[in-house]
XYZ file of N, CA and C in Angstrom:
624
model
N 46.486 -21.663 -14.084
C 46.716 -20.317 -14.622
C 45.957 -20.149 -15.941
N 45.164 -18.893 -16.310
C 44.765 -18.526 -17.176
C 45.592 -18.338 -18.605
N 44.856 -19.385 -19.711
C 46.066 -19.052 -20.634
C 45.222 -17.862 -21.491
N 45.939 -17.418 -22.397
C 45.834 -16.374 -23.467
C 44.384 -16.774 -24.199
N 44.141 -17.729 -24.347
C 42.990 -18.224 -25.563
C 42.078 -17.836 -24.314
N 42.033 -18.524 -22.790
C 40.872 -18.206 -21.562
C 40.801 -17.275 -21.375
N 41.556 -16.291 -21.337
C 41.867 -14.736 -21.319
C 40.930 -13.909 -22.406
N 41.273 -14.169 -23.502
C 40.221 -13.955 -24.509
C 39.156 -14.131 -24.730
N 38.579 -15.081 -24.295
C 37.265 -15.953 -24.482
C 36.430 -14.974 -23.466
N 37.581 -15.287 -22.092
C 36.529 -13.990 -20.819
C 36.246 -12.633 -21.076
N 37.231 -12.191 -21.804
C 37.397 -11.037 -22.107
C 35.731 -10.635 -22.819
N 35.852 -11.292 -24.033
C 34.663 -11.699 -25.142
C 33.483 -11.637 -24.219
N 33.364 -12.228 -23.886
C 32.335 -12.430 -22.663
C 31.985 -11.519 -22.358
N 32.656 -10.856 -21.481
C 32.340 -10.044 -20.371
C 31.888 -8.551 -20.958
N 32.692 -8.643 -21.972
C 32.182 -7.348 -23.120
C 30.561 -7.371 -23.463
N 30.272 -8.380 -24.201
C 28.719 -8.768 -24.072
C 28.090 -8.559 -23.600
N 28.648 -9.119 -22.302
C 27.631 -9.033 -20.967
C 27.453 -7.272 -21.004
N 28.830 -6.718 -20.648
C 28.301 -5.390 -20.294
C 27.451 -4.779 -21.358
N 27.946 -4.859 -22.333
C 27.272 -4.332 -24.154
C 25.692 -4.584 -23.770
N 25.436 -5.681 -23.634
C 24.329 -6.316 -23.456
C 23.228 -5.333 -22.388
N 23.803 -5.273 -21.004
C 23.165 -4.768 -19.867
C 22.718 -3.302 -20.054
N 24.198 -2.594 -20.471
C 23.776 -1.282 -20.611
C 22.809 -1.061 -21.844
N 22.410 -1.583 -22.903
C 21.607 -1.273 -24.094
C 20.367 -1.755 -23.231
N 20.107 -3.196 -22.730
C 19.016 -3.337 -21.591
C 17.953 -1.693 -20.918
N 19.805 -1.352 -20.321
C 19.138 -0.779 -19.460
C 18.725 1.287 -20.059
N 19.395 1.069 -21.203
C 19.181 2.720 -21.713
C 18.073 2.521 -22.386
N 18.065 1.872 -23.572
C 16.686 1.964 -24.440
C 15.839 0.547 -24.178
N 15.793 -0.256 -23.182
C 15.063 -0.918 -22.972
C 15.292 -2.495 -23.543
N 14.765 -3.557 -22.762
C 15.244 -4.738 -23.237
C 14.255 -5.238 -24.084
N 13.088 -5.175 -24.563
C 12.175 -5.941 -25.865
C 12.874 -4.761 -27.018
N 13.435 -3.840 -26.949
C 13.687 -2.568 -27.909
C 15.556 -3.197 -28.385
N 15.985 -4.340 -27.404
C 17.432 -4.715 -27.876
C 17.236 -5.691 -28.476
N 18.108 -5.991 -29.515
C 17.922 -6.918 -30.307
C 19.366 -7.845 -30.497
N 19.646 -8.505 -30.561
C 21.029 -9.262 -30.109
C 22.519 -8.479 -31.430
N 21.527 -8.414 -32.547
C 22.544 -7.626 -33.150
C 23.214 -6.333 -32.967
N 22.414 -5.965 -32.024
C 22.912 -4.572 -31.643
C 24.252 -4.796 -30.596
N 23.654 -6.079 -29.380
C 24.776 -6.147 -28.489
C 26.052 -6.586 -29.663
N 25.637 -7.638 -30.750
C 27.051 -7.955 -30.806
C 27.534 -6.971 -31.606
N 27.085 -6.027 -32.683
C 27.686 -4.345 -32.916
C 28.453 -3.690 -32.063
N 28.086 -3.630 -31.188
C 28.739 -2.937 -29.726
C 29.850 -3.369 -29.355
N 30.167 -4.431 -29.580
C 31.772 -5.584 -29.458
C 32.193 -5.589 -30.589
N 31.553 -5.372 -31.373
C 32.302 -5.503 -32.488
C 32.178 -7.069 -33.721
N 31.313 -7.599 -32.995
C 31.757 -8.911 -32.941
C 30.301 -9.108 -33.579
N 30.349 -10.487 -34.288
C 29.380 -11.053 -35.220
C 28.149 -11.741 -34.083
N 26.836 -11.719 -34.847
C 26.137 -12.102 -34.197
C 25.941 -14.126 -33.617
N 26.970 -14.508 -34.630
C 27.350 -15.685 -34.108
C 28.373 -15.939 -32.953
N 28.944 -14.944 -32.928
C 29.728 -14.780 -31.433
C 29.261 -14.601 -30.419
N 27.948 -13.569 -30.524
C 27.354 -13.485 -29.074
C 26.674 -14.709 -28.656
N 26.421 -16.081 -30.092
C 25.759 -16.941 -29.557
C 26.450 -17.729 -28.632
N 27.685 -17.617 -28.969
C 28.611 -18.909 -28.344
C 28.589 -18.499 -26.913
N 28.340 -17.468 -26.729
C 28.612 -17.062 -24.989
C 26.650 -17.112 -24.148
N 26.208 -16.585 -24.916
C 24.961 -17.033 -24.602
C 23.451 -17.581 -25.503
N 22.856 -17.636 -24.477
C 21.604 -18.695 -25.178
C 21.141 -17.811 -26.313
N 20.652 -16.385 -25.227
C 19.685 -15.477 -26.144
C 19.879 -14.151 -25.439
N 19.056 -13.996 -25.436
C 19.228 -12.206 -24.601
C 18.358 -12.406 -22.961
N 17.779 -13.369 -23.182
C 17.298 -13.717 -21.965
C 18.693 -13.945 -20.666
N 19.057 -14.880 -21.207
C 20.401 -15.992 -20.710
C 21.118 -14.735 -20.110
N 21.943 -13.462 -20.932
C 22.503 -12.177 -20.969
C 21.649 -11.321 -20.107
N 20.562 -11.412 -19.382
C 20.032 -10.748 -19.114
C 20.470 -11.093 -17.416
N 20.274 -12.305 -17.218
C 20.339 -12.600 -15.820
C 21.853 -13.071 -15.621
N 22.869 -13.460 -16.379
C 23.770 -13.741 -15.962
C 24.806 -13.480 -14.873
N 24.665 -12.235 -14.416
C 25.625 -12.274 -12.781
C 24.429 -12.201 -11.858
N 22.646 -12.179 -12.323
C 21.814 -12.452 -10.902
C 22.321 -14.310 -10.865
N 22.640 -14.769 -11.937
C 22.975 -16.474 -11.488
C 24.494 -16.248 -10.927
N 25.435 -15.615 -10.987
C 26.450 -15.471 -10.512
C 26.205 -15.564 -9.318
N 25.200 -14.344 -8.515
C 25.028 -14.054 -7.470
C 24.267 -15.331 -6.633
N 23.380 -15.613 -7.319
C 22.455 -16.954 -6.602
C 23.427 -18.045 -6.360
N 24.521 -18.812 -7.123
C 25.424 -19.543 -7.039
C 26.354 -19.294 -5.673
N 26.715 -17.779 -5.480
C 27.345 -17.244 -4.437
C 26.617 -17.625 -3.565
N 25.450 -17.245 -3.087
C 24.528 -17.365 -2.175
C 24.720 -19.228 -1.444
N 24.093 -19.526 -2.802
C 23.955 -20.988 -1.959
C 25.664 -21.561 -1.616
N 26.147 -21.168 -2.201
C 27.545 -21.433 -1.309
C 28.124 -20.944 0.026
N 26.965 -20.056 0.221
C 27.655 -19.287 1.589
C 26.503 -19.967 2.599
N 25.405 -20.443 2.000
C 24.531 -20.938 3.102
C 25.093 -22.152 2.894
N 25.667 -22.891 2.118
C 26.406 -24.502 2.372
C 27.539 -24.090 3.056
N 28.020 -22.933 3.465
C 29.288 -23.304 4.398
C 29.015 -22.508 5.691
N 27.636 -22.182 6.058
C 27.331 -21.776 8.128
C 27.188 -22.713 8.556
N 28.141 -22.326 9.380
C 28.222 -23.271 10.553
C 26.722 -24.436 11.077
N 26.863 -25.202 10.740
C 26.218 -26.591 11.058
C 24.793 -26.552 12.405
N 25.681 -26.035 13.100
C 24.695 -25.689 14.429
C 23.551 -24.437 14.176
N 24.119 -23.760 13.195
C 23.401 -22.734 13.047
C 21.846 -22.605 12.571
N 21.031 -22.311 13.452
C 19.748 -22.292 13.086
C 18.968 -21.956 11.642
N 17.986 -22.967 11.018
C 17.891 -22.569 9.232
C 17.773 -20.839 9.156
N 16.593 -20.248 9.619
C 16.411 -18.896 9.423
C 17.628 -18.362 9.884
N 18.207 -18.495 10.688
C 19.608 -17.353 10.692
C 20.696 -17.741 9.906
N 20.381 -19.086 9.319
C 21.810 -19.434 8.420
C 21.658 -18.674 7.262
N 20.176 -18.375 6.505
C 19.808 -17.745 5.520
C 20.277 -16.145 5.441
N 19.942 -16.107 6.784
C 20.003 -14.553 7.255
C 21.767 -13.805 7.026
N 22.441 -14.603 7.926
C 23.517 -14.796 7.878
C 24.546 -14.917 6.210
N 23.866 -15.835 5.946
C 24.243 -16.150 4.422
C 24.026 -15.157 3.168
N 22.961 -14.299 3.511
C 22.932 -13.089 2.609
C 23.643 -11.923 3.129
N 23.698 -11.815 4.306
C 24.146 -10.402 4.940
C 25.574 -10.355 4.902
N 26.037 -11.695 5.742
C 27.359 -11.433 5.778
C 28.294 -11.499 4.920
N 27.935 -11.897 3.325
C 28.952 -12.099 2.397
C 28.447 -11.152 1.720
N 27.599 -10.236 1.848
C 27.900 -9.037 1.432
C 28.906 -8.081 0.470
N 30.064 -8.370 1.122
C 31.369 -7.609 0.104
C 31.297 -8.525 -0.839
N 31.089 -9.757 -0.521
C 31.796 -10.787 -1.088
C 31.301 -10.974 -2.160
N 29.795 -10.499 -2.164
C 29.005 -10.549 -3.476
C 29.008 -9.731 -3.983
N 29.483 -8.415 -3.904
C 29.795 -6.973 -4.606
C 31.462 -7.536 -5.454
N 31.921 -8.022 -4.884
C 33.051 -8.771 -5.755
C 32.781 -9.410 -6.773
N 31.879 -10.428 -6.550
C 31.465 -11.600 -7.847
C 30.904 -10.713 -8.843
N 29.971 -9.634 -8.428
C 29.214 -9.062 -9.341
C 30.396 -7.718 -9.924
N 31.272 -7.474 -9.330
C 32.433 -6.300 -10.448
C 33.276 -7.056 -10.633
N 33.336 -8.597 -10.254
C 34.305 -9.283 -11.377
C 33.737 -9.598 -12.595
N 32.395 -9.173 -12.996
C 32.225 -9.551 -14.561
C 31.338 -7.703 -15.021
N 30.722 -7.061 -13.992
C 30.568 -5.556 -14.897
C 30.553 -4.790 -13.156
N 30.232 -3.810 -13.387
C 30.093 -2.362 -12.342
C 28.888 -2.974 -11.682
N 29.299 -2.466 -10.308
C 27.958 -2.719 -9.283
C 26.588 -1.684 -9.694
N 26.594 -0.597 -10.376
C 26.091 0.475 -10.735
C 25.182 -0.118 -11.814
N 26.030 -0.681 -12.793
C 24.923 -1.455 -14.057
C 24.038 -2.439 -13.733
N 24.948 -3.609 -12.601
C 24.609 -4.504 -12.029
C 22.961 -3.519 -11.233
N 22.958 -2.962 -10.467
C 21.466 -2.333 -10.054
C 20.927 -1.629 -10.786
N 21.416 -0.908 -11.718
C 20.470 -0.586 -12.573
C 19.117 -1.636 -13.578
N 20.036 -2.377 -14.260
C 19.626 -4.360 -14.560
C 18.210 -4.834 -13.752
N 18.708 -4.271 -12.347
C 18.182 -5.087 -11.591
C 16.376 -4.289 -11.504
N 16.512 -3.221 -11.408
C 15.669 -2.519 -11.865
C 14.617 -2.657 -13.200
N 15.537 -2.523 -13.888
C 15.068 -2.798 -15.276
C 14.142 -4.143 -15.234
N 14.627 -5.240 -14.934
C 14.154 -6.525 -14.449
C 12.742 -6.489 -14.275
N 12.737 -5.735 -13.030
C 11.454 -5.018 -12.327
C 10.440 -4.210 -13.034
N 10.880 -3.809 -14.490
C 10.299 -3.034 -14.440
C 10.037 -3.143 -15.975
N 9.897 -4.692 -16.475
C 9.657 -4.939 -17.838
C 9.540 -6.893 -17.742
N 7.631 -6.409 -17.894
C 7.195 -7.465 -17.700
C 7.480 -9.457 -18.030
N 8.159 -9.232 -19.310
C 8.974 -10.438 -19.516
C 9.944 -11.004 -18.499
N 11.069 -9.614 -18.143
C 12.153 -10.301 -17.606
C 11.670 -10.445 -16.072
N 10.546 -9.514 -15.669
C 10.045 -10.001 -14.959
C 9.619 -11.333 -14.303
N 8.507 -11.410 -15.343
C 7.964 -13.391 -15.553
C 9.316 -14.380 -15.424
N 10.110 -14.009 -16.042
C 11.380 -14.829 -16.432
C 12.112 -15.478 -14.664
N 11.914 -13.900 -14.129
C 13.115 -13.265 -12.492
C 11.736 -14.413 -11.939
N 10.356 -14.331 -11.999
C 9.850 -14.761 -10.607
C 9.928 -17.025 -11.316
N 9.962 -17.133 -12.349
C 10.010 -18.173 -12.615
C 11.386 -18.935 -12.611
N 12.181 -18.250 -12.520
C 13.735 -18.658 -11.851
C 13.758 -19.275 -10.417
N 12.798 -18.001 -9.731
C 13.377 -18.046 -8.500
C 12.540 -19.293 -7.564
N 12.221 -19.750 -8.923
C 11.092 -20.896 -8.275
C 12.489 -22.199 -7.980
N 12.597 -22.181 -9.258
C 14.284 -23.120 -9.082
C 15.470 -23.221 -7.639
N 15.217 -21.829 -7.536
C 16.603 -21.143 -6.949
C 16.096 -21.782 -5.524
N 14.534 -21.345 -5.233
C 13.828 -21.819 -3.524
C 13.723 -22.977 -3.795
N 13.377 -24.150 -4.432
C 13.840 -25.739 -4.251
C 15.515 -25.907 -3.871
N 16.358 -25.382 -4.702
C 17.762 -25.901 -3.961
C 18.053 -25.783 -2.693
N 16.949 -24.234 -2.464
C 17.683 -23.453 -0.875
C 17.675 -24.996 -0.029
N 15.712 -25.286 -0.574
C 14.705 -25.897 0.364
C 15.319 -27.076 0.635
N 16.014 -27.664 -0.163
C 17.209 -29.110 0.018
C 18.313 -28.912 0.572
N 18.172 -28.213 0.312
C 20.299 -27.363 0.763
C 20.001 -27.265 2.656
N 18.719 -26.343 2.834
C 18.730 -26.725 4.130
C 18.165 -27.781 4.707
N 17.406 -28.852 3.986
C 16.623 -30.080 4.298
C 17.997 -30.986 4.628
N 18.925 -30.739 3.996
C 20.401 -31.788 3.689
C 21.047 -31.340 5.715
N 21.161 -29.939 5.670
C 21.702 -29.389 6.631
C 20.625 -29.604 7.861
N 19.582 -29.864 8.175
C 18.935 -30.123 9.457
C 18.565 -31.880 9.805
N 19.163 -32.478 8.473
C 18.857 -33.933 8.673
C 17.417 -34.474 8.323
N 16.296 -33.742 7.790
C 14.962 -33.761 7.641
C 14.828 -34.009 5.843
N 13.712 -34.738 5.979
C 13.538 -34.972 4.568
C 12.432 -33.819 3.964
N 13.010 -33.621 2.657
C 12.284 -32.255 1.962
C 10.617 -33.014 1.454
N 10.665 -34.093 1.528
C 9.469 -34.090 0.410
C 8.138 -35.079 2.050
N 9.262 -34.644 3.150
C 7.676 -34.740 4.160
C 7.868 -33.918 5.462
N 9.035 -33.293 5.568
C 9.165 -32.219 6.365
C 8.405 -30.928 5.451
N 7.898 -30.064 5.948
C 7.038 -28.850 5.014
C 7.825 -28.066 5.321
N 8.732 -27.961 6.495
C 9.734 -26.788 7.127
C 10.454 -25.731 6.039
N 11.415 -26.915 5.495
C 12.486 -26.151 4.583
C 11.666 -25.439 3.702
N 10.812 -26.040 2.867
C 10.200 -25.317 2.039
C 9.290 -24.193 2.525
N 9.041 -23.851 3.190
C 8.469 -22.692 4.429
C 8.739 -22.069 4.592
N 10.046 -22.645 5.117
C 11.358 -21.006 5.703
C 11.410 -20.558 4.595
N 12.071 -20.784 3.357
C 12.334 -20.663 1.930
C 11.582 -20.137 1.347
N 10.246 -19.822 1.429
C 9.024 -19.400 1.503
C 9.222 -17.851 1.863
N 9.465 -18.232 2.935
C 9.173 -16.813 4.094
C 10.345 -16.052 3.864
N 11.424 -16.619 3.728
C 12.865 -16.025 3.225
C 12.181 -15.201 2.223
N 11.940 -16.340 0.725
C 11.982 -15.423 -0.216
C 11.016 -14.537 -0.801
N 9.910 -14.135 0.176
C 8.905 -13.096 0.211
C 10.005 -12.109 0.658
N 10.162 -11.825 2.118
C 11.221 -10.970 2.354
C 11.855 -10.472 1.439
N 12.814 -11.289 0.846
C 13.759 -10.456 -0.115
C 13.015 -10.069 -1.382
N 11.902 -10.324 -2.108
C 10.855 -9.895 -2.925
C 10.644 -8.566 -2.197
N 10.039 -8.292 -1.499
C 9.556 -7.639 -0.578
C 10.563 -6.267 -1.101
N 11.931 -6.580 -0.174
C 12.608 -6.189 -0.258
C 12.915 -5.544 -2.018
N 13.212 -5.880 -2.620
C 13.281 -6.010 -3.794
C 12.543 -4.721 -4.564
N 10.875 -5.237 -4.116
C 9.904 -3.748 -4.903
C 10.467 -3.132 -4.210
N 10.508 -2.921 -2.389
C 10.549 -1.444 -1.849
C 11.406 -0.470 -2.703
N 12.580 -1.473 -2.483
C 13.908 -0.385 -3.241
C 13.852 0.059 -4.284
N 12.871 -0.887 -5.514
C 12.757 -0.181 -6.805
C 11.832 0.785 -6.618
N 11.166 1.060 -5.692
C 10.265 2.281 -5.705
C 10.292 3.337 -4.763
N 11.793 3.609 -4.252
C 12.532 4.613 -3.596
C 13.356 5.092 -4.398
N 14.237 6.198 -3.795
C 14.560 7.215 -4.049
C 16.177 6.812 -4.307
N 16.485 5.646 -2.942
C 18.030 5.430 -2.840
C 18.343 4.338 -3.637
N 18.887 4.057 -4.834
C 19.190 3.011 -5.538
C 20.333 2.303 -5.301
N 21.474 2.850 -3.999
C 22.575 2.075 -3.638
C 22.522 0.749 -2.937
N 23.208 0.413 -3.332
C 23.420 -0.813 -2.531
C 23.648 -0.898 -1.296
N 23.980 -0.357 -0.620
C 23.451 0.044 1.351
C 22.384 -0.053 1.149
N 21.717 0.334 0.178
C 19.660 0.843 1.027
C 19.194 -0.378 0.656
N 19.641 -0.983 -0.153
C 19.053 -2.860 -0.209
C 19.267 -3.718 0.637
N 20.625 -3.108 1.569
C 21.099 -4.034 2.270
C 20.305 -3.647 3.372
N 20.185 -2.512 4.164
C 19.519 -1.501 5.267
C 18.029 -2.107 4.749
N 16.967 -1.996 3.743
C 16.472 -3.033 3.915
C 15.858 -4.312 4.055
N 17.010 -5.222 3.720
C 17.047 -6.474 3.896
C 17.279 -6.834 4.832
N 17.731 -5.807 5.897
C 17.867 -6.115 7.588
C 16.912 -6.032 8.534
N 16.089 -4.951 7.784
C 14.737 -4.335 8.414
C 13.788 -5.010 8.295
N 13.782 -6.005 7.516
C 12.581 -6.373 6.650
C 12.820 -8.260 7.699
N 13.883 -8.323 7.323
C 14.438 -10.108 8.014
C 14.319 -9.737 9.520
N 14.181 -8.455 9.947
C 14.010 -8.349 11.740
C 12.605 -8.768 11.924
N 11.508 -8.499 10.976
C 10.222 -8.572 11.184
C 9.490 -9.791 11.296
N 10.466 -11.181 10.297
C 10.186 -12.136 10.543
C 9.125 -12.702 12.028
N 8.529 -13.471 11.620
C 7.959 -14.402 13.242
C 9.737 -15.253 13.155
N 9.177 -15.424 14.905
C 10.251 -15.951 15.236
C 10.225 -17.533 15.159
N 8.822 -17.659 14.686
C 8.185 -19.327 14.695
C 9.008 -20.449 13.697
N 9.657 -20.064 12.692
C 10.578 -21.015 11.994
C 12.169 -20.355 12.784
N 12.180 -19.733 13.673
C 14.131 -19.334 13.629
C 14.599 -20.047 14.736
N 14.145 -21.268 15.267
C 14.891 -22.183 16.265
C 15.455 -22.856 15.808
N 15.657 -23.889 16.157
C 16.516 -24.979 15.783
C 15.242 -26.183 15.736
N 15.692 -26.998 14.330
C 14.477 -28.063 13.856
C 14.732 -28.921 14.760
N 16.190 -29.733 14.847
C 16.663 -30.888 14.770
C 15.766 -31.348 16.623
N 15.916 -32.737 16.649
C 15.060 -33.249 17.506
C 16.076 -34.036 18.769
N 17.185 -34.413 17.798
C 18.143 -35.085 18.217
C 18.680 -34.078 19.226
């Protein structure tokens, strides 16, 4: 159970975070300056350190929420399940589940707006595609672990992972450069986009 001091601390937090996102996302993130988020809370600029690194750290914090979600939902499909559809599967179907993680710490609304912003300011940019370099090695083990194949002489995992995460890139500009900014039209297409796949990585590896 959450005591009073954890209660507080999240609280603290989560204020930040939002303080943080929305100044991001109104007057721009090289234009925020950390004293401003911690003004906005109220709170000293040594407080916002304790919760994060920098404004970078604040910047991506529920896209790592979300990535954490992710690889937990592709570590728990079903075993038999083919790599490309476990991926497939693993983003689509936890769906709610990740609209949860992300309004248990701010609004799904700020949360895409952010996400935008991201897109659309070249640092956090550099920052989003040099993350996600991290994020496709775990997938690439996570499913190397799950087909029984070794990552560093099978080329597979790292392939699919590859091809996955063009898709959702893909995915990614379209939506920032449409009209519909909801979260259906990311999802609508991230479905459209994963149908187009070759079907050449979506069998089953294993030999056994």
């Amino acid at each position: 159970m959450e005591t009073l001091r954890e209660r507080k601390k999240r609280r603290t937090r989560e204020s930040l975070l939002r303080a943080a996102l929305e100044l991001f996302t109104t007057q721009g993130y090289e234009r925020t300056t950390v004293d401003e988020i911690a003004a906005a809370c109220e709170v000293s600029q040594r407080t916002f350190f304790r919760y994060f690194a920098g404004k970078e750290d604040a910047a991506f914090a529920v896209q790592e929420m979300t990535e954490a979600h992710f690889l937990a939902a592709l570590r728990a499909r079903p075993p038999q399940e083919a790599p490309m559809e476990a991926l497939r599967q693993a983003v689509l179907q936890d769906w709610e589940s990740i609209r949860e993680t992300v309004e248990s710490a701010v609004p799904m609304e700020l949360y895409l707006r952010m996400y935008r912003t991201i897109e659309s300011t070249p640092a956090l940019l550099a920052a989003h595609l040099r993350r996600l370099t991290a994020v496709e090695e775990s997938l690439a083990r996570l499913l190397a672990e799950r087909e029984g194949v070794d990552v560093d002489t099978d080329p597979r995992p790292r392939l699919a992972v590859a091809v996955f995460g063009g898709v959702i890139r893909v995915t990614e500009r379209q939506w920032c450069l449409g009209r519909d900014f909801s979260l259906e039209a990311v999802r609508s297409l991230t479905v459209s986009y994963l149908d187009q796949v070759s079907s050449a990585l979506r069998g089953n590896w294993r030999t056994s």
